[in-house]
XYZ file of C-alpha atoms in Angstrom:
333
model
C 4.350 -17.005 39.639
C 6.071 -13.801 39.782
C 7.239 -13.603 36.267
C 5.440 -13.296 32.862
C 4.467 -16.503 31.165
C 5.941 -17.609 27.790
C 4.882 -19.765 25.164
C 8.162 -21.840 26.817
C 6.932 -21.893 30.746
C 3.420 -23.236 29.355
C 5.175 -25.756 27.842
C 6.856 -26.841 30.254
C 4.283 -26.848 32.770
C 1.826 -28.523 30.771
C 3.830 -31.095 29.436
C 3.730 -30.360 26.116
C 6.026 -28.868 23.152
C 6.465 -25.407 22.590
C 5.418 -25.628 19.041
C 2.106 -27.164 20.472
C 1.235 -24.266 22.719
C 2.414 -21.837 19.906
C -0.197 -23.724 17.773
C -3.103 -23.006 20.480
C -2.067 -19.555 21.372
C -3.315 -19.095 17.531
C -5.810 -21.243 17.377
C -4.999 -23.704 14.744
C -7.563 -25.961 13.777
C -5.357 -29.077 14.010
C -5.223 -28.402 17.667
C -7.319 -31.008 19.209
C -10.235 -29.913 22.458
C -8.276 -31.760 25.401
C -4.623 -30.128 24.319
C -6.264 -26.592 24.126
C -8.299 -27.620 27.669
C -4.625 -28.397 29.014
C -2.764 -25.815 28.246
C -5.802 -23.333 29.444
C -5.465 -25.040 33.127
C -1.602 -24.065 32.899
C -2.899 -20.582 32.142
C -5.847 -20.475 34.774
C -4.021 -22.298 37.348
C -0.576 -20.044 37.399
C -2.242 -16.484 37.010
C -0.927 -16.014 33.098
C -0.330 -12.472 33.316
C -1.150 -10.197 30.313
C 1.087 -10.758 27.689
C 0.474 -10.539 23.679
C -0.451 -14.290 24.131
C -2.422 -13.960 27.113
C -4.647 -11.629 25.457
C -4.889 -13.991 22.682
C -6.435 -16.796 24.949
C -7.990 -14.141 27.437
C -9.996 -12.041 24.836
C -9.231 -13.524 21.321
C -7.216 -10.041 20.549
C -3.641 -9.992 19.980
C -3.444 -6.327 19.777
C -1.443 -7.103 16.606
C -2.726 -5.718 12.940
C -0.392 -6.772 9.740
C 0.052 -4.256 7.209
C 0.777 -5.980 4.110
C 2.687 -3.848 1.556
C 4.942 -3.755 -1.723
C 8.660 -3.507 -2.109
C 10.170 -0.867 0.044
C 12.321 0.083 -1.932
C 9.606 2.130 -3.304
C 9.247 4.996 -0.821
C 5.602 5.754 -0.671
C 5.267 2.544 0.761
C 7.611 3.618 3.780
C 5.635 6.946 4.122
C 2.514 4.839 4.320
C 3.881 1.987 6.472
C 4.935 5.143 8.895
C 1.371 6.736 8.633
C -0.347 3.163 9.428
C 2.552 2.315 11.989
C 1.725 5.988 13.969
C -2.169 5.531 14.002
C -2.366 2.179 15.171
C 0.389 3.095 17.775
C -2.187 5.258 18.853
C -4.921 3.195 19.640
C -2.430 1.201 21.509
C -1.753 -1.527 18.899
C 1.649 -2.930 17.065
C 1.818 -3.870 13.704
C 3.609 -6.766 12.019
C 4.950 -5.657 8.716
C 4.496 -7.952 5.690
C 7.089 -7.052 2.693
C 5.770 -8.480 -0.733
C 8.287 -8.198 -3.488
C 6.650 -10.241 -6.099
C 3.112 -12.397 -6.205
C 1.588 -13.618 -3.289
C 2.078 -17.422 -3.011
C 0.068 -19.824 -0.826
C 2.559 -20.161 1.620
C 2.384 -16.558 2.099
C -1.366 -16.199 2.400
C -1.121 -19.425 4.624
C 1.279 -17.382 6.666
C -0.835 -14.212 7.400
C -4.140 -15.963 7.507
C -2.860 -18.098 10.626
C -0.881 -15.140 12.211
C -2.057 -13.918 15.462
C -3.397 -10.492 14.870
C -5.992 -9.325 14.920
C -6.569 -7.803 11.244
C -5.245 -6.956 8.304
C -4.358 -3.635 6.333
C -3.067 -4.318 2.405
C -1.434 -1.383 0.481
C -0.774 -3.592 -2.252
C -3.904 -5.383 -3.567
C -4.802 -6.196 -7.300
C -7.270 -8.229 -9.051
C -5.004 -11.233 -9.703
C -4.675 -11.577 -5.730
C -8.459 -11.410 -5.226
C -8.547 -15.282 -4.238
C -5.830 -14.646 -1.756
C -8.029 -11.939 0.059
C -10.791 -14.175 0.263
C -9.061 -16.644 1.647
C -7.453 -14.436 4.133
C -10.858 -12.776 4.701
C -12.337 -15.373 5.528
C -10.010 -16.000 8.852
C -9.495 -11.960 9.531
C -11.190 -9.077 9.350
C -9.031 -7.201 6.012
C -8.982 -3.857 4.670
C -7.664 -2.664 1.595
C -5.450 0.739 1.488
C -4.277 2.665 -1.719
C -4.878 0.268 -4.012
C -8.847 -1.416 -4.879
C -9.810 -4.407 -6.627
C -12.636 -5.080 -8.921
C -14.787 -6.467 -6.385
C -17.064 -4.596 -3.536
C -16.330 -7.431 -1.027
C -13.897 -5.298 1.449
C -13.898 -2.386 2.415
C -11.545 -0.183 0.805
C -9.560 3.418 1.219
C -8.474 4.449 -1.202
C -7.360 8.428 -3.146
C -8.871 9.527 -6.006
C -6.597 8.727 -8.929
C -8.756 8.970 -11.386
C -9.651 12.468 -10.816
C -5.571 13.436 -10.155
C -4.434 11.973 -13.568
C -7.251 14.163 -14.925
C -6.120 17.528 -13.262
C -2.572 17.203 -14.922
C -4.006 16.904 -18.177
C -6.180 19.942 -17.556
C -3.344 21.549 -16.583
C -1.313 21.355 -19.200
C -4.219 21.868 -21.756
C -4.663 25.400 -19.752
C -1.003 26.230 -20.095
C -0.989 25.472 -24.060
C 0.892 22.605 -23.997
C 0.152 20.601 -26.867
C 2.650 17.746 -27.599
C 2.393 15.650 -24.258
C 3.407 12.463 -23.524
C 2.562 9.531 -21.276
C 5.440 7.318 -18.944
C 3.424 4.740 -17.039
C 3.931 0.963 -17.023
C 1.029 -1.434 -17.986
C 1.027 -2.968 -13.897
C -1.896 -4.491 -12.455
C -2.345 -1.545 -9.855
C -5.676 -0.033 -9.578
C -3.675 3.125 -9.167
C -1.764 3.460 -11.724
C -4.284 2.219 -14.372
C -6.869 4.830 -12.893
C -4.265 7.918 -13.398
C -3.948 6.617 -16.622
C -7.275 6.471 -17.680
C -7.713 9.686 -15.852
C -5.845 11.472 -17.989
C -6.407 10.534 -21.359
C -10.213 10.848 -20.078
C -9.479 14.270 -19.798
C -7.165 14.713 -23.228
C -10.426 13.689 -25.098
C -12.485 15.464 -23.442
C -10.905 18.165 -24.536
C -10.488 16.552 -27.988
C -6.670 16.509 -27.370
C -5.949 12.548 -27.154
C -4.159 12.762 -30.420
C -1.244 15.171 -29.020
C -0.194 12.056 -26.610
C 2.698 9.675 -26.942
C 2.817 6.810 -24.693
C 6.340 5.986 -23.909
C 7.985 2.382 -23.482
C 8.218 1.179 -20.203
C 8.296 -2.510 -19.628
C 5.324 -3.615 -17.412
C 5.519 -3.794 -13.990
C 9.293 -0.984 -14.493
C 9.024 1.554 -11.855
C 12.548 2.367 -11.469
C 14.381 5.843 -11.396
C 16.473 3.468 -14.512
C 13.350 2.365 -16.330
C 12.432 6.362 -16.264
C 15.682 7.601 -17.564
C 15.606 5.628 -20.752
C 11.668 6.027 -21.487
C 12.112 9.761 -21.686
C 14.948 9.344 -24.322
C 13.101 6.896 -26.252
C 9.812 9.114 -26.313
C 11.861 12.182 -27.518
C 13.574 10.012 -29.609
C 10.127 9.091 -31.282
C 8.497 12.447 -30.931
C 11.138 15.372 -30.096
C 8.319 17.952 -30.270
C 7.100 16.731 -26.858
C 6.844 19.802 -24.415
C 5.016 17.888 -21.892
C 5.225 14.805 -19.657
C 3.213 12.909 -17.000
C 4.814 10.610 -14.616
C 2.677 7.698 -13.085
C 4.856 7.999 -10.365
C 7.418 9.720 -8.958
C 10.394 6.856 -9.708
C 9.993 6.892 -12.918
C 9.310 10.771 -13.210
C 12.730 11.566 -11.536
C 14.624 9.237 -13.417
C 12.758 10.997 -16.553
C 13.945 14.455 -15.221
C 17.717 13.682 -15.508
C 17.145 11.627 -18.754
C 16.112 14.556 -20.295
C 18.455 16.319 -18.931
C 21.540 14.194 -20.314
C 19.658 14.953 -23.487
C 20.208 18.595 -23.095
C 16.467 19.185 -22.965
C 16.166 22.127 -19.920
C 13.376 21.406 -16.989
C 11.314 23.567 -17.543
C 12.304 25.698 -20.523
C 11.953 23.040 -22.937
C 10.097 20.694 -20.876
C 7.266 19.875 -18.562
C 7.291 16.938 -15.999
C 4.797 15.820 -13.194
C 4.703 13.206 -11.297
C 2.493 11.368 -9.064
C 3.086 10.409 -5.130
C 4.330 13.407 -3.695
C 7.092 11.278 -2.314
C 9.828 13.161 0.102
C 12.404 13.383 -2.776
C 10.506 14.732 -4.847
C 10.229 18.000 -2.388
C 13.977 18.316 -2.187
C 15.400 21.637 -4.071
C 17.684 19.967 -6.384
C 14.227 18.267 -7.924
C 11.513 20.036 -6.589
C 9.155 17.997 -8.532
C 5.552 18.670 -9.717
C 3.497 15.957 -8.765
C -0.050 14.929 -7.588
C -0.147 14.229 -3.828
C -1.786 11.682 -1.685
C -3.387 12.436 1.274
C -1.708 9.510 3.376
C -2.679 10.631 6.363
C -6.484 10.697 6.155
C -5.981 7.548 4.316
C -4.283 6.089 6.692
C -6.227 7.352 10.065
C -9.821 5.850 7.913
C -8.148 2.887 7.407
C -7.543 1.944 10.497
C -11.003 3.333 12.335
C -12.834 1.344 9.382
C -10.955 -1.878 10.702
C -11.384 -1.435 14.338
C -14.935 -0.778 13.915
C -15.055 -4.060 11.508
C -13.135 -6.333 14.339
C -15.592 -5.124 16.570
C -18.520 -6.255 14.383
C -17.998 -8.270 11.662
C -21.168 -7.704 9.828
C -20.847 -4.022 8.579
C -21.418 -3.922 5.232
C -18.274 -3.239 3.145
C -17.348 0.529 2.303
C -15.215 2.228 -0.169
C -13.708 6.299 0.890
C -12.205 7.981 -1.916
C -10.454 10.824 -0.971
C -9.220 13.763 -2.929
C -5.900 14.135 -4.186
C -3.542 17.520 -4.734
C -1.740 19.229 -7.587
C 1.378 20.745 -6.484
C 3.008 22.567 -8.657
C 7.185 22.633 -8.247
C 9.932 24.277 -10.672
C 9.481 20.704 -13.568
C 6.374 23.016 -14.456
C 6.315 27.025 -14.572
């Protein structure tokens, strides 16, 4: 045959449905021996020529890896999709893009564990999904990206929050700031609840956790909305605030022109960091403070640490933890 195979010509020439061949082009366990035997005579007996499911038969790769990740709306998760995106691309792979805007139901693990790739990167893990990676895990190799769960069954990539929440407390300390507050909402990322505990670590350290007021966000409320009405509810409750940390940029530049409408001045009267580094928070009319990730070098271990994992299955899991960035923009002097 002169032309490249589908899922539709095997069908045809094997007698069989499409949905049948799609079934054993990814191996589905309700395929039974003599259909798989079939279609593979279509395949041997016609030449199959390499395709994305010919490779799937051929060598059991796909050349496919899903990157599972959180709303998009959000736009580090674009900036990471793009990092993941450009370093498979470069070891000649595609990636199938899995948007999760809420929990992960068993349809949806069902879904990705019976895909035909070849692995799978999540950016948005947390402990309540643990039984969903295993699951998952236990059909394709899986790597977790920016986010880590309390478990030291996958390997994992993740930056050091922890230590970044920290520096912007130090920070502040070492300008004399002394009335600081807290926007952050109580989420199940391992992110966010790091930076947290980052920096009040470092506010009592330095025998400071009594100058900080935790603001009201609802859980889960990263929204430039949500950060616009914390700030004027914290400075409502404690107008002597002259500081402010931002568990993300959202919420932190939705703070910044809450406290503006308030007539409080950015930075005269007030401080305001962030956390992300995202790209609108680099743009002159916010030119934000923030803590950045190193995405890249997240992303580029990521996806050596998966290759080398579909190529041998038995590594032992590992966890990277890279180091993070203060940059300091004009919400800071």
């Amino acid at each position: 045959m002169s032309k490249r195979l589908t899922s539709h010509d095997i069908a045809r020439l094997a007698g069989l449905s499409q949905s049948t061949v799609s079934r054993v082009l990814r191996k589905h366990p309700s395929v039974r021996p003599a259909t798989r035997e079939r279609v593979m005579a279509v395949i041997d007996k016609h030449e199959y020529l390499p395709s994305a499911a010919a490779r799937l038969m051929k060598t059991n790769r796909s050349g496919t890896i899903a990157v599972v990740v959180e709303n998009l709306a959000n736009p580090l998760y674009p900036l990471l999709l793009q990092q993941l995106v450009d370093r498979l691309s470069q070891q000649g792979l595609r990636a199938t893009v899995w948007e999760l805007d809420g929990p992960m139901d068993e349809a949806t693990t069902r879904s990705i564990a019976q895909s035909p790739v070849d692995g799978v990167i999540f950016a948005t893990a947390t402990d309540d999904t643990l039984p969903q990676l295993e699951r998952i895990a236990a059909d394709k190799p899986v790597i977790l990206i920016n986010r880590s769960v309390r478990t030291q069954a996958f390997d994992t990539v993740v930056s050091d929050n922890a230590a970044g929440g920290a520096a912007v407390a130090r920070y502040f300390l070492s300008a004399g700031r002394r009335r600081l507050g807290l926007l952050s909402s109580r989420s199940p990322a391992s992110t966010i609840r790091e930076r947290e505990e980052g920096f009040l670590a470092a506010l009592a350290g330095q025998g400071a956790a009594q100058a900080c007021t935790r603001g009201p966000l609802a859980f889960g409320a990263f929204s430039y909305d949500s950060g616009h009405r914390a700030i004027q509810a914290l400075l409502a409750e404690d107008p002597a605030i002259d500081s402010v940390f931002c568990t993300n940029d959202i919420i932190a530049i939705g703070a910044l022109d809450g406290a503006r409408a308030l007539g409080r001045r950015v930075p005269e009267d007030l401080w305001l960091v962030g956390y992300d580094d995202i790209p609108m928070a680099r743009w002159d009319c916010i030119a934000l403070s923030t803590v950045r990730q190193p995405l890249a070098e997240m992303s580029a271990a990521a996806v050596e640490r998966l290759l080398a994992r579909i190529a041998d299955p038995s590594l032992a899991p590992r966890r990277w933890l890279l180091p993070n960035e203060l940059l300091l923009r004009r919400t800071t002097n």
